[in-house]
XYZ file of C-alpha atoms in Angstrom:
105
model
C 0.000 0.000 0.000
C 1.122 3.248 -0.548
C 1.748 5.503 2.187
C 1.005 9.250 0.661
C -1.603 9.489 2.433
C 0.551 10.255 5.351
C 1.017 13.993 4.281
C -3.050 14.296 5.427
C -3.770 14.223 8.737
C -5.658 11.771 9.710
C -7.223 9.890 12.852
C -5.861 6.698 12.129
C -3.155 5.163 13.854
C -1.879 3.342 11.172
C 1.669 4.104 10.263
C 3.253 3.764 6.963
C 6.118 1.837 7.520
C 8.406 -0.792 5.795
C 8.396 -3.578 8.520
C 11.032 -6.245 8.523
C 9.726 -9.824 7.611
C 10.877 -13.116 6.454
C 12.412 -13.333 2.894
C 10.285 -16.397 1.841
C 7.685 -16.151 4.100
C 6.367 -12.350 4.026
C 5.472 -13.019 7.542
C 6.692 -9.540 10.148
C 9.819 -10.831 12.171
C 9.363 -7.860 14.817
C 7.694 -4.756 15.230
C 10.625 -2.307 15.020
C 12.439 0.156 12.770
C 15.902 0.995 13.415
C 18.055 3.926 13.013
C 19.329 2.520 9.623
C 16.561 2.633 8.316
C 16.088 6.027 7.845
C 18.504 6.064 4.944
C 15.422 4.619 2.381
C 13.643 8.222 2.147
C 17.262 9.410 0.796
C 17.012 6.324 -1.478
C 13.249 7.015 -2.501
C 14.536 10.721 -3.714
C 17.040 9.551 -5.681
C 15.026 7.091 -7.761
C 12.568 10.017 -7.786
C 9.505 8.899 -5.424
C 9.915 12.131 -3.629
C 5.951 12.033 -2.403
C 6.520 8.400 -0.564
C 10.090 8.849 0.631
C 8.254 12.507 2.271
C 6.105 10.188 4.024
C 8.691 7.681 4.731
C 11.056 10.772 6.323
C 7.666 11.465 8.314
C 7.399 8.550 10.553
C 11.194 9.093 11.808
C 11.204 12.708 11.937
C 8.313 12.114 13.761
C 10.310 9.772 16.298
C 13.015 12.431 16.400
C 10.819 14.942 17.737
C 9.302 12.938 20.272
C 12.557 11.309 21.799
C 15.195 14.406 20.845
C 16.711 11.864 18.632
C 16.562 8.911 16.527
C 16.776 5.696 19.097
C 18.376 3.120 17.511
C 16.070 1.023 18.102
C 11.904 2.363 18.189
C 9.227 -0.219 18.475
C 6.263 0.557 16.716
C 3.717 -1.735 18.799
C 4.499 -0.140 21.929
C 5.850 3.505 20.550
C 8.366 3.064 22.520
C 12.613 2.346 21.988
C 13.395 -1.039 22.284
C 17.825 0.460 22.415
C 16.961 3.980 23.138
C 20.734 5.389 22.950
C 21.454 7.317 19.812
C 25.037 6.395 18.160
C 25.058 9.789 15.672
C 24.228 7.933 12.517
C 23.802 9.950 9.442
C 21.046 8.262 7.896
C 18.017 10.678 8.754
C 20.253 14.093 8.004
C 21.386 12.331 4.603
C 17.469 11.579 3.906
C 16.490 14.949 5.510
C 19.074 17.092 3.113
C 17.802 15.107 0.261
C 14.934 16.193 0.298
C 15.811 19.311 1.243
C 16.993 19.954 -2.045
C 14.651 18.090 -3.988
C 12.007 20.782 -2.737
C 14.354 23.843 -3.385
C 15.120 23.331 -7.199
């Protein structure tokens, strides 16, 4: 499903997210997103899917904002980190600047 309907507000508490699962399965392995992660927005602007890596960017710039900083690890059953320290990856400022520029040209 597509997630650009992230950029409206809505009451739902579904979250667009790209959960890990099993490769031959498809069945979810956890319920959490790591810090690494947040490098697919940057990915999504350079293939040129700004509106879903926008979304994408949402969820952990949302994240940011509620913790001060990306945990490493943030479960998104219990909206809460599962490894809350915060080792300075790049990954979110790479995805944020990305976009950045994307929506400046």
């Amino acid at each position: 499903e597509k997630g650009g309907d992230c950029l409206i507000e809505s009451s739902s508490d579904r979250i667009p997210i790209y959960a890990n699962v099993h490769m031959e399965t498809g069945d979810v392995m956890n319920s959490w997103v790591d810090s690494l992660s947040a490098f697919f927005s940057g990915l999504q602007v350079l293939s040129g899917d700004v509106i879903e890596a926008a979304c994408n960017h949402a969820l952990y710039y949302a994240i940011w904002r509620r913790f001060g900083a990306l945990p490493e690890r943030f479960n998104w059953k219990t909206k809460l980190p599962d490894a809350a320290f915060y080792p300075l990856r790049p990954e979110l400022v790479e995805s944020t600047y990305l976009l950045y520029r994307v929506g400046s040209v």
